[in-house]
XYZ file of C-alpha atoms in Angstrom:
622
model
C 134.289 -43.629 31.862
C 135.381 -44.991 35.111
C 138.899 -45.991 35.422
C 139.878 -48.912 38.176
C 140.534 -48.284 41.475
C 144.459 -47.801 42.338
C 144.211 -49.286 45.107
C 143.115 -52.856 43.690
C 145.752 -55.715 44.211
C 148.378 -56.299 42.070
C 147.462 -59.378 39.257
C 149.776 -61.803 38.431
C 152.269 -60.801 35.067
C 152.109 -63.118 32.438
C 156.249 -64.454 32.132
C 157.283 -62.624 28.697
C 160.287 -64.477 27.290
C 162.812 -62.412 25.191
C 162.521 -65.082 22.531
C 159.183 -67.563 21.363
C 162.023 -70.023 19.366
C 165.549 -71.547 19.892
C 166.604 -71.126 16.385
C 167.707 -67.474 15.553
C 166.396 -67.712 11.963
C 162.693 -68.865 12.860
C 162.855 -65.911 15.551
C 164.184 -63.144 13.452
C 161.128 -64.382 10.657
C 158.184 -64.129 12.823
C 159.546 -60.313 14.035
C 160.072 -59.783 10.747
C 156.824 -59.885 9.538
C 155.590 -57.822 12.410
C 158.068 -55.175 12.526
C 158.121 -54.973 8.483
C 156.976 -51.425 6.913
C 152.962 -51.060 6.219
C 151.538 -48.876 4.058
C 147.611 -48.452 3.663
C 145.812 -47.258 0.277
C 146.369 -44.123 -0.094
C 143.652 -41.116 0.282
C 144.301 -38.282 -2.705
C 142.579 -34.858 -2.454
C 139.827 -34.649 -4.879
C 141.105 -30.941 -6.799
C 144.552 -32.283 -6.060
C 145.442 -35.884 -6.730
C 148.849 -35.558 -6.659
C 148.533 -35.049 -3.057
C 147.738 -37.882 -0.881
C 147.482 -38.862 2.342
C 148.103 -43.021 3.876
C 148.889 -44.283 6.732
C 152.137 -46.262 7.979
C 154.324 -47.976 10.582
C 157.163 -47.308 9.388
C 158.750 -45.720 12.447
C 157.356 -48.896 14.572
C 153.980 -47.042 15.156
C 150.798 -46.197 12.711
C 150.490 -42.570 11.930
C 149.699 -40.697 9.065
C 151.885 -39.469 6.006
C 151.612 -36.821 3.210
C 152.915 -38.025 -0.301
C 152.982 -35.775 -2.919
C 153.329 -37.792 -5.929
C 154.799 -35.281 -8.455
C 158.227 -34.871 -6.268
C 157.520 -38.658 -5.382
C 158.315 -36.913 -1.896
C 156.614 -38.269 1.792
C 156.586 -36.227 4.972
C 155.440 -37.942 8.335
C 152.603 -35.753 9.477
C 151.683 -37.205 12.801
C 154.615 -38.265 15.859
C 152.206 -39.250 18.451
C 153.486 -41.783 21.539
C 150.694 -44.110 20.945
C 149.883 -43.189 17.252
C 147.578 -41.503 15.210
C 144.473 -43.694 13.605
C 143.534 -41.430 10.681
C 143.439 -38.922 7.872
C 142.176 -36.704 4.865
C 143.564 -34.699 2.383
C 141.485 -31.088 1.835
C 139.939 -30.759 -1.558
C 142.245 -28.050 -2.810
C 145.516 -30.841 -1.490
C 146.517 -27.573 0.907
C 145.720 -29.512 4.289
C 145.451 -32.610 6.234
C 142.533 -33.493 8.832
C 143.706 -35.667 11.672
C 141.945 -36.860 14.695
C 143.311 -35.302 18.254
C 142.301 -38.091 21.100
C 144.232 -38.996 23.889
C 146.503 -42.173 24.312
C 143.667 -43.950 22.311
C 140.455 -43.010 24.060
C 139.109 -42.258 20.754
C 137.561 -38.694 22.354
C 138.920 -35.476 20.970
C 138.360 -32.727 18.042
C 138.948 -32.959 14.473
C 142.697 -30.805 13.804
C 144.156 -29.178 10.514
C 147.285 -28.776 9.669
C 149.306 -27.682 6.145
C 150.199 -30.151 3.817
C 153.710 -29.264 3.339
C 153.855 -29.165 7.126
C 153.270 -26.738 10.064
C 151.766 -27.077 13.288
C 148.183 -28.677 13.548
C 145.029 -26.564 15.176
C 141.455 -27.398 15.720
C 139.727 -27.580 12.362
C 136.534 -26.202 13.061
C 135.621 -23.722 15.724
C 132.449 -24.207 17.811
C 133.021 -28.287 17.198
C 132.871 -29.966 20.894
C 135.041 -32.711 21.868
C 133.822 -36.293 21.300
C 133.818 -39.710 19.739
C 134.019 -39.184 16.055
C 130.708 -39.015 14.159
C 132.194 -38.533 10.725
C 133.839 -36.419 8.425
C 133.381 -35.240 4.722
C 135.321 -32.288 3.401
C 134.058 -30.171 0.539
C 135.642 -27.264 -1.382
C 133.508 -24.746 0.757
C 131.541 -26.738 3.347
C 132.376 -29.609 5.575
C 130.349 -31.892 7.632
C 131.927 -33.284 10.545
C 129.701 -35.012 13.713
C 130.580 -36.083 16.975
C 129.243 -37.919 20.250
C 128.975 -37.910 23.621
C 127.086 -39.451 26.772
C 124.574 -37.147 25.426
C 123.702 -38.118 22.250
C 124.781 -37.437 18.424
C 125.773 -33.876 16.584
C 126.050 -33.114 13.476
C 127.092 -29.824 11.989
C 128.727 -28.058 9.025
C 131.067 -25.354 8.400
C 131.552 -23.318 5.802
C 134.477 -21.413 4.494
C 137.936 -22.966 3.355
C 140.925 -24.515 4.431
C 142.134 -20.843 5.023
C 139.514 -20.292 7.633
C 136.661 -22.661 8.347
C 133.854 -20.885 9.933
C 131.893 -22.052 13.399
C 129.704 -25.227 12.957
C 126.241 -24.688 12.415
C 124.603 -27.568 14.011
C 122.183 -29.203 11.433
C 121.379 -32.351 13.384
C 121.616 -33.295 17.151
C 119.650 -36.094 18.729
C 120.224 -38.661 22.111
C 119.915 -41.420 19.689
C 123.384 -42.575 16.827
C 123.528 -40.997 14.466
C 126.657 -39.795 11.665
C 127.275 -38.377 8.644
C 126.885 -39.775 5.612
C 127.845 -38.113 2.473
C 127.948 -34.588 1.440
C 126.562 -33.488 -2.226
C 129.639 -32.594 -4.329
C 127.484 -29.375 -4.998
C 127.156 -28.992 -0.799
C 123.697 -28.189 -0.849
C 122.546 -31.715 0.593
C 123.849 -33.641 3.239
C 122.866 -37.227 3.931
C 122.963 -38.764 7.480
C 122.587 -41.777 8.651
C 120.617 -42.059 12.264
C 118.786 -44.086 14.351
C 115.431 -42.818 15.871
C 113.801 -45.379 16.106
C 116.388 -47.173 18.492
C 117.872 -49.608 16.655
C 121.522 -48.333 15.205
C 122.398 -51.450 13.426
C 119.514 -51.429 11.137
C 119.879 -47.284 10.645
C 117.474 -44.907 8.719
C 118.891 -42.091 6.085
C 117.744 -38.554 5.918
C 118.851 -36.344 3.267
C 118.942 -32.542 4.678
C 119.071 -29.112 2.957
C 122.942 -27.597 4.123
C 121.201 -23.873 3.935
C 118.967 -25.040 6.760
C 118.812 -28.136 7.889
C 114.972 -29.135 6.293
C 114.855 -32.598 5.311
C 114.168 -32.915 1.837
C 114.187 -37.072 1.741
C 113.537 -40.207 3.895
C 114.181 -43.368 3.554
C 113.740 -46.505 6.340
C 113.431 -49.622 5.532
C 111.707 -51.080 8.517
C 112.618 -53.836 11.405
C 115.352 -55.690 10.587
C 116.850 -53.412 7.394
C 119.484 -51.009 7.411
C 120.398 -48.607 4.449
C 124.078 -46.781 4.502
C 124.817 -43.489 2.528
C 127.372 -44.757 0.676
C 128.274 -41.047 -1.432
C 126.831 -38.940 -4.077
C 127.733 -38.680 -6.941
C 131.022 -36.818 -7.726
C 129.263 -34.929 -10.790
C 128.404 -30.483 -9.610
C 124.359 -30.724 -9.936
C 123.981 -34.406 -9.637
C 121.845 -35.696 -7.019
C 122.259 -39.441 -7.240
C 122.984 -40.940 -3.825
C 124.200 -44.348 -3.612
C 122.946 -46.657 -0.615
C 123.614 -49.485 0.799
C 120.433 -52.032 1.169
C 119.555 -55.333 3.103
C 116.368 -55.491 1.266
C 116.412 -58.945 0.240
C 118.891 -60.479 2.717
C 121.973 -59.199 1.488
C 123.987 -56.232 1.350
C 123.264 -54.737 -2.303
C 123.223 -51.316 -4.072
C 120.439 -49.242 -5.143
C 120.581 -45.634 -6.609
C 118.209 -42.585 -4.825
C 117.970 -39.327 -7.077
C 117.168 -36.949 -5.051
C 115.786 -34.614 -7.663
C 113.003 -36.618 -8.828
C 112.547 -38.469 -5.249
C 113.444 -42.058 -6.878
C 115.105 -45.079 -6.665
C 117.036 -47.619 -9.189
C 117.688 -50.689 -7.116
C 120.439 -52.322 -9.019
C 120.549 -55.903 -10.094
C 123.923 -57.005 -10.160
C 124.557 -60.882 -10.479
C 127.203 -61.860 -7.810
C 126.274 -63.506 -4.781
C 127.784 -62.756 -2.270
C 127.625 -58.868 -0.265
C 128.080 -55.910 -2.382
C 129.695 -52.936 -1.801
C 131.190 -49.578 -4.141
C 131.817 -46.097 -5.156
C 131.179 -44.176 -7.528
C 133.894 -43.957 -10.690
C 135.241 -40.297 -11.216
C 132.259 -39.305 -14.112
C 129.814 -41.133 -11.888
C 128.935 -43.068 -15.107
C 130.121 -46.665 -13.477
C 130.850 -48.114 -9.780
C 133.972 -49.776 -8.641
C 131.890 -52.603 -7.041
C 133.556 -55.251 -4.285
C 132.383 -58.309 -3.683
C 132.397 -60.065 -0.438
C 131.975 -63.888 -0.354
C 133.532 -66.449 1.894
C 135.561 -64.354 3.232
C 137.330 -63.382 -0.118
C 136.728 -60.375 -2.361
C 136.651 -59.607 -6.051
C 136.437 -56.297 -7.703
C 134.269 -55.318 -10.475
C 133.080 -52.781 -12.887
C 129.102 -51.772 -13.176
C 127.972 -49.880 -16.046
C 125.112 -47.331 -14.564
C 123.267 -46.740 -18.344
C 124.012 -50.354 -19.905
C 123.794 -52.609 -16.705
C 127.275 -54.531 -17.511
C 129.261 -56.484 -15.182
C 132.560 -56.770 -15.493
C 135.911 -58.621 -13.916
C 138.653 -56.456 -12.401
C 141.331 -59.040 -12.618
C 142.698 -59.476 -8.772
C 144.579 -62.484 -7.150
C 142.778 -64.627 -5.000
C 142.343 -63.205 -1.617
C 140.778 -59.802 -0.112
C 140.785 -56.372 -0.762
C 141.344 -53.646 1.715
C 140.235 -50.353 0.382
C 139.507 -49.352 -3.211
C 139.089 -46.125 -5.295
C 139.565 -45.211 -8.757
C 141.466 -42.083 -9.763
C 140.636 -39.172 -12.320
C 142.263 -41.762 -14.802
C 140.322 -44.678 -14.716
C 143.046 -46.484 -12.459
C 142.015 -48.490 -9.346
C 144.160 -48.477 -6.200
C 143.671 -51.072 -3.969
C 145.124 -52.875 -0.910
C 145.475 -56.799 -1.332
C 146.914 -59.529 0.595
C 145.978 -63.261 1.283
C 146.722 -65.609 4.137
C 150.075 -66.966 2.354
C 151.349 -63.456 1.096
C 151.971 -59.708 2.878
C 149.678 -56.995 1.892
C 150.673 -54.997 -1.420
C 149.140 -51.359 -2.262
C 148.738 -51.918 -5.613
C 147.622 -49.966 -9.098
C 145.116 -51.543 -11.754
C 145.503 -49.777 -14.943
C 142.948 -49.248 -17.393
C 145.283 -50.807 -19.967
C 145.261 -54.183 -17.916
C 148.957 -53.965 -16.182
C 148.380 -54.336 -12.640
C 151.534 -52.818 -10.515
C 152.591 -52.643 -7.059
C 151.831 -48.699 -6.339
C 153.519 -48.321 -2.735
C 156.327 -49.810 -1.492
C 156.771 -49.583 2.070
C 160.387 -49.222 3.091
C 162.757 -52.184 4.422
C 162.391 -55.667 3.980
C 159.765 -57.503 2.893
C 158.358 -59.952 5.543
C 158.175 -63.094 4.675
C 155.352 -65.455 3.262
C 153.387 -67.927 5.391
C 150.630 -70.585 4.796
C 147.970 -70.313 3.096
C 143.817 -70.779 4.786
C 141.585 -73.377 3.548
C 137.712 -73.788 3.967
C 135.764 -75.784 5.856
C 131.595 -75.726 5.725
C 130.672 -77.156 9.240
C 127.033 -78.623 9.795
C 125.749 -75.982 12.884
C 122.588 -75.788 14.469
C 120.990 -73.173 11.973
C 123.070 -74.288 8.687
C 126.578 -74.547 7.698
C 129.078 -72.400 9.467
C 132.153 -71.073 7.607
C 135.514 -71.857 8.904
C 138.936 -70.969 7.638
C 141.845 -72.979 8.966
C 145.426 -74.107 8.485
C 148.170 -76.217 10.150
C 152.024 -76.136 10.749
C 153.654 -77.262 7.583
C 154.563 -80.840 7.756
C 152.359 -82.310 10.059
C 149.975 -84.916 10.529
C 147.408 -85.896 13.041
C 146.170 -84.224 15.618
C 148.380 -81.205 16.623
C 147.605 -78.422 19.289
C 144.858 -75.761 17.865
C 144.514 -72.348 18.186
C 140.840 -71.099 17.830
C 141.403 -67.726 16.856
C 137.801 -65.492 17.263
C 136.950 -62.617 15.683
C 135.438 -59.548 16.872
C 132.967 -57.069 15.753
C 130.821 -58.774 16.314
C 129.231 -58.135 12.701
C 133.451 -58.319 10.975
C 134.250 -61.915 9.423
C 137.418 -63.637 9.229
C 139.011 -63.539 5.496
C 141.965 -65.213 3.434
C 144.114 -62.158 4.539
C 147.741 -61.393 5.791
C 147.960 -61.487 9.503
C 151.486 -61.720 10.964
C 149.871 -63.338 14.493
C 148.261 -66.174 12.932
C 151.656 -66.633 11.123
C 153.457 -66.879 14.668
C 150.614 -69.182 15.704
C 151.539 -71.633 12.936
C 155.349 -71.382 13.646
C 154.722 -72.066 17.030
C 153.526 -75.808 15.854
C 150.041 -74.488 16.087
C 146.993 -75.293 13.755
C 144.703 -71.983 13.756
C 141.231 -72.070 13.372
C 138.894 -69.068 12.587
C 134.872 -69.557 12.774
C 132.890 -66.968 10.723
C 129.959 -67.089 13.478
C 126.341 -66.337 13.307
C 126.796 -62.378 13.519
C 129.647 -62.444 10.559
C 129.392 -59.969 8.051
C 129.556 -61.902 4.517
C 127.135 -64.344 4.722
C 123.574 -62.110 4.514
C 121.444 -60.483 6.438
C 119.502 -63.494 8.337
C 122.920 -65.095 9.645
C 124.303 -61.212 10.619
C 121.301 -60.876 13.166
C 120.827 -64.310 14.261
C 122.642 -63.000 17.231
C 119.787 -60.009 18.251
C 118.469 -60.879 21.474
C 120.865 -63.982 22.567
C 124.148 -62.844 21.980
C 126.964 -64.809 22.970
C 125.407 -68.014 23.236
C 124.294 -67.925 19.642
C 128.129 -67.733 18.632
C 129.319 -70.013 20.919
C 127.018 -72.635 19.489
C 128.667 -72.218 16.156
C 132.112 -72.261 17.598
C 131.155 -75.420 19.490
C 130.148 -77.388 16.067
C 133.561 -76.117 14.209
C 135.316 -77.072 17.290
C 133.793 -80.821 17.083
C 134.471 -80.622 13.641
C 138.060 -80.017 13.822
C 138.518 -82.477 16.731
C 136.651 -85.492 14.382
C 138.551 -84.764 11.395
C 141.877 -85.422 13.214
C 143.071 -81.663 12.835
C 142.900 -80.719 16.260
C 144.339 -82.288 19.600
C 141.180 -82.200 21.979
C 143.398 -81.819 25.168
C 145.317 -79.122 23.458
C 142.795 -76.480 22.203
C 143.237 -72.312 22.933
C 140.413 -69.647 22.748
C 141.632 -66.563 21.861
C 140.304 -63.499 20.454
C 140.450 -59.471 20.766
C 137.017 -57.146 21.382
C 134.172 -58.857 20.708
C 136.496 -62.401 20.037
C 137.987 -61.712 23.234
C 134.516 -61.565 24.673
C 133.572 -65.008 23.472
C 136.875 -66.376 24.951
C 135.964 -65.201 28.122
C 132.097 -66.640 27.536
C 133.620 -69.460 25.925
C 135.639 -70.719 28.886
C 132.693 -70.405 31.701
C 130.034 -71.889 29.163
C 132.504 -74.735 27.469
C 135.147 -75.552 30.357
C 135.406 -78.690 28.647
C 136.285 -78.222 25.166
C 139.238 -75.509 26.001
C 142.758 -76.117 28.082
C 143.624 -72.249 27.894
C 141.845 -68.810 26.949
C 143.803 -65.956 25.546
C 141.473 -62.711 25.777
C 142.091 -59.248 24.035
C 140.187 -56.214 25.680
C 137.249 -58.192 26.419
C 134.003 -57.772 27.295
C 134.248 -59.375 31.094
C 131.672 -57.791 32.912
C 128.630 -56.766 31.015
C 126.511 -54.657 32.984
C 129.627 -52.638 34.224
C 130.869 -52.463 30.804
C 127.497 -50.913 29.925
C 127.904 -48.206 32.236
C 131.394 -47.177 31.415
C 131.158 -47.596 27.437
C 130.886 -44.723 24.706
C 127.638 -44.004 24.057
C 127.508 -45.056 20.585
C 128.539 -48.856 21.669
C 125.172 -48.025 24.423
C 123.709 -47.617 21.395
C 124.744 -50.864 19.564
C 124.532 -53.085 22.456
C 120.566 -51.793 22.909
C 120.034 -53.167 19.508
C 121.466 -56.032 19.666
C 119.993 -57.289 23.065
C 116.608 -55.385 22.618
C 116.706 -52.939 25.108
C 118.901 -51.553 28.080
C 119.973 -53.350 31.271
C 117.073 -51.805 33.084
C 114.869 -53.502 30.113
C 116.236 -56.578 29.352
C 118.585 -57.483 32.435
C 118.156 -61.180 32.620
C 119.666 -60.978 29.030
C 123.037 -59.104 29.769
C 123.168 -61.364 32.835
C 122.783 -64.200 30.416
C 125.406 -63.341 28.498
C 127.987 -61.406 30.515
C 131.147 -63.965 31.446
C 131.074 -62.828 34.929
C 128.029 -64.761 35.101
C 129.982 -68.243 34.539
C 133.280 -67.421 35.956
C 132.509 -70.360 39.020
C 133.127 -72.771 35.876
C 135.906 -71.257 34.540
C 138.402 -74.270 34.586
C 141.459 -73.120 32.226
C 143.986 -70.823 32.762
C 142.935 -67.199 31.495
C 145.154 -64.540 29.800
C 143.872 -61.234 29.582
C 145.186 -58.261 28.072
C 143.824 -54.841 27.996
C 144.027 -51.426 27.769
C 143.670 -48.415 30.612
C 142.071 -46.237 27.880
C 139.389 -48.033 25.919
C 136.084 -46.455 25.557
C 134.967 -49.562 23.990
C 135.648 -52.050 26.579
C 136.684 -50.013 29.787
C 139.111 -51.079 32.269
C 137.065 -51.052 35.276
C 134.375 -54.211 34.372
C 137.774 -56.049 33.418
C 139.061 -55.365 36.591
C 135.562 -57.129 38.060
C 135.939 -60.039 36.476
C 139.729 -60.772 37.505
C 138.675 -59.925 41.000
C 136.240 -62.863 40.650
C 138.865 -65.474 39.511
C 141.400 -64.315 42.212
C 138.568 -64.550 44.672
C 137.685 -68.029 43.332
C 141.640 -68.984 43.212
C 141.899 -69.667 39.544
C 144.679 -69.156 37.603
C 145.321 -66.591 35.209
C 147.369 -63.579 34.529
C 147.240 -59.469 32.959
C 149.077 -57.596 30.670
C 147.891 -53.890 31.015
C 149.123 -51.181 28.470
C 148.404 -47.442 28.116
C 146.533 -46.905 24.919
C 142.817 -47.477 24.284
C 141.000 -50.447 22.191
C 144.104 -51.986 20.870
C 147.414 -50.639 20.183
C 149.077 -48.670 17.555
C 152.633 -49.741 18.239
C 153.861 -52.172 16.739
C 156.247 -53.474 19.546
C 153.019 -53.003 21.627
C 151.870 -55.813 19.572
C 154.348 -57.682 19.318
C 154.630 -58.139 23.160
C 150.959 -58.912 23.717
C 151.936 -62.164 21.115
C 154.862 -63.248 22.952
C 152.872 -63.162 25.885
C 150.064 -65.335 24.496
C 151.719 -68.082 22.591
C 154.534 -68.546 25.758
C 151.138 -68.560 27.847
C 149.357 -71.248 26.080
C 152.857 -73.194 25.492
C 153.065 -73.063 29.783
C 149.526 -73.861 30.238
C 149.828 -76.924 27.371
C 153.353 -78.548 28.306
C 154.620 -77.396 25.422
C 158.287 -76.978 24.870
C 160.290 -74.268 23.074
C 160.991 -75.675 19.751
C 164.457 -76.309 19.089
């Protein structure tokens, strides 16, 4: 990774005021929601379910927690400046797994420490520093991977948590590759990989732990990935479950490894499928993805029956079922905060984990809108300030991935947005998860300008149907969103009056250079080849390209440590504005793709909404 120079000028500071509204009330309300507690679903250990493992923000940054649930006690296991992005209980409950990087460069070594507390060493010895490659913990092997410029390893250990021994390399190649899921009697390990150079449509290969033959195979072909979901959680059983595209949507199918066959399973919802195996591996706790809401469901593996897990309307974030038969599970919807909540299997459905402090409070809720687009109807979600009418100014807020969607789901920022007297605007673009495989990929090979043309239509869309003000309308988006923002504003000077852009993509080729290997890896996939292969394509579609059109003012914000979208091809492309004298402004922080603290986050709003208001005219409401 190459960091920018220090020498490079000084760019203009975006002005951050101390306060986005007159009235005290509306300003302690938006910080309220941001600075309220968190809690995600928690993460018990498998020979242990009392003792669990979530994260939290409690202390005004995300790090991890232990909860033991039969003293209904909780212990802060990580204190980390720019916070700690996740964990796992051991089987046997005695330890927690935590990844060591640095300020949020992602690159480090999986660490161990006791559950009751202690001090936290390397996990497994022999295991090189890297990006992380996954991780599943058995009761006396576990299967961690890593990567580097270099390629993909994957290796196990075996042992316990009072000693792992060194990792015995099982898998190493230059192409991605991770693990998968480890066979709950650790003699098989599945992987996921990419060999034949395309890691969004990966292969699975099933290996022997004892040493390392391959025992199964399964690809799919051009255009159709499979994921290792898990095995199931039965000693002896040899049922994987998989993920499959094979008829243009994410379904299920089951691969038994002892008889070498598969059981692809019919199940009648629509929309994506995902799941996990319930604790006797006789059912699966199924979610289902559709227009950017989920439902949850239970399958019946021996009869074939479907049926409802009673949820509110809106999306799920993390599911499991415990030893019990009860489902956890994260919810939340545009209008109301996220809950950690506990389905019983008597019915009663209860909220499981209360974060401390105040509960923020509730917003507005999203509505849909199906947009006529060059290749079909795009999917847009949208809302406006309470109370008005007419055109008002309109927030088009992108999101990244690119393969992620936009859902009815709590977000404190669009919240602000709408306070602010904005309407907001998301566009579930070709390349959005959610809406099958065809629309996914419709981005392979042109990416950037494929999006943009769906943005464009919901853009025209909003503007006809009197929702937004055409002289008022902001591009914003973080990672791949703020990518398109930057796109956006060379390829569409005329549709938007400011950009707001989130560790962006800015300068393609350089960003190829300096990126972790695995995102090498996804962007030769999605463009069909390298820069030295295809380089009229990244030229195509790298915003440096169109910065001579760039017309709006530009807000960029990003971080010094991102392995994802390094600093130095940012730094390229606000040379080329300065150069060109056009008007825009930085907010640098020192963490990696995105921040962890919450006041970190906070400021990086304040500083887009006062930009746009500047750029717009807008007042400070009173």
């Amino acid at each position: 990774m190459t960091a920018s120079s220090p020498h490079r000028r000084q760019d203009p500071a975006p002005e951050i005021p101390d306060a986005l509204f007159a009235d005290a009330a509306v300003e302690n309300r938006w910080r309220g929601r941001f600075t309220a507690a968190r809690v995600s679903v928690p993460d018990w250990a498998r020979d242990a379910p009392d003792h669990s493992v979530y994260s939290s923000n409690a202390t005004g940054t995300w790090e991890i927690y232990a909860w033991d649930r039969s003293a209904d006690t909780h212990r802060r296991v990580t204190d980390r400046p720019n916070g700690t992005r996740g964990g796992a209980p051991s089987t046997d409950g005695t330890a927690i797994w935590w990844f060591d990087d640095t300020d949020g460069d992602e690159f480090g070594v999986w660490v161990r420490e006791p559950f009751a507390g202690g001090s936290a060493e390397p996990a497994v010895a022999g295991a090189e520093p890297g990006y992380p490659a996954g991780l599943d913990l058995g009761r006396r092997t576990v299967a961690v991977g890593w990567s580097t410029d270099d390629g993909s390893t994957l290796a196990v250990s075996e042992g316990s948590d009072d000693g792992w021994g060194e990792a015995r390399v099982l898998y190493t190649h230059t192409e991605d590759a991770g693990i998968g899921a480890l066979s709950r009697d650790e003699t098989l390990l599945a992987i996921s990989h990419a060999e034949h150079g395309d890691s969004r449509h990966p292969a699975i290969r099933v290996l022997r732990v004892a040493d390392a033959v391959a025992v199964g195979e399964r690809h799919d072909g051009e255009g159709k990935g499979l994921d290792p979901i898990e095995f199931a959680p039965v000693e002896g059983d040899q049922r994987l479950l998989v993920g499959h595209e094979r008829r243009g949507r994410d379904e299920l199918l089951i691969w038994d490894l002892a008889t070498d066959t598969e059981t692809v399973l019919d199940i009648d919802l629509p929309g994506d499928l995902s799941a996990g195996f319930y604790p006797d591996a006789s059912a699966l706790l199924v979610a289902h993805t559709r227009a950017g809401r989920t439902t949850l469901h239970r399958y019946d593996l021996a009869t074939g029956a479907l049926s409802d897990l009673p949820t509110a309307a809106g999306s799920v974030g993390g599911a499991d079922v415990r030893p019990d038969g009860t489902v956890e599970y994260g919810w939340s919807s545009a209008a109301y905060p996220s809950s950690v909540r506990a389905l019983r299997p008597d019915g009663t459905d209860t909220e499981l984990l209360a974060p401390p402090g105040e509960r923020p409070e509730p917003s507005v809720a999203l509505e849909d809108a199906w947009v006529d687009g060059v290749a079909g109807p795009v999917h847009a979600l949208w809302t406006r300030p309470a109370g008005t009418t007419g055109p008002v100014p309109t927030v088009f807020m992108i999101h990244g991935g690119p393969q992620a969607a936009d859902e009815d789901r709590w977000s404190p920022v669009r919240a602000v947005w709408v306070d602010a007297g904005f309407a907001v605007v998301h566009v579930n673009y070709r390349g959005s998860s959610g809406y099958g495989s065809a629309w996914r990929d419709a981005i392979e090979g042109r990416p950037g300008t494929t999006e943009l043309e769906d943005v464009a239509a919901v853009h025209d869309w909003a503007v006809a149907s009197g929702l937004a003000d055409p002289a008022a309308c902001v591009l914003e988006g973080w990672s791949w969103g703020g990518y398109l923002t930057l796109l956006g504003l060379g390829r569409q000077p005329e549709r938007w009056a400011v950009g707001c852009a989130g560790v962006p993509v800015a300068d393609y080729l350089a960003a190829y250079e300096d990126e972790m290997e695995p995102l090498r890896a996804f962007d030769r996939s999605l463009f069909g080849g390298s820069p030295e292969q295809v380089p009229e394509r990244y030229t195509e579609a790298s915003p440096l390209t169109w910065v001579d059109a760039v017309r709006a003012p530009v807000l960029v914000l990003a971080g010094e440590n991102d392995p994802r979208c390094p600093i130095r091809q940012i730094d390229n492309y606000l040379d080329a504005l300065a150069e060109r004298g056009r008007e825009y402004a930085m907010v640098r922080y020192d963490a990696g793709h995105g921040s962890l603290v919450v006041a970190e986050t906070l400021r990086h709003t304040v500083a887009e909404i006062a930009f746009a208001r500047r750029a717009l005219g807008l007042p400070v409401p009173a």
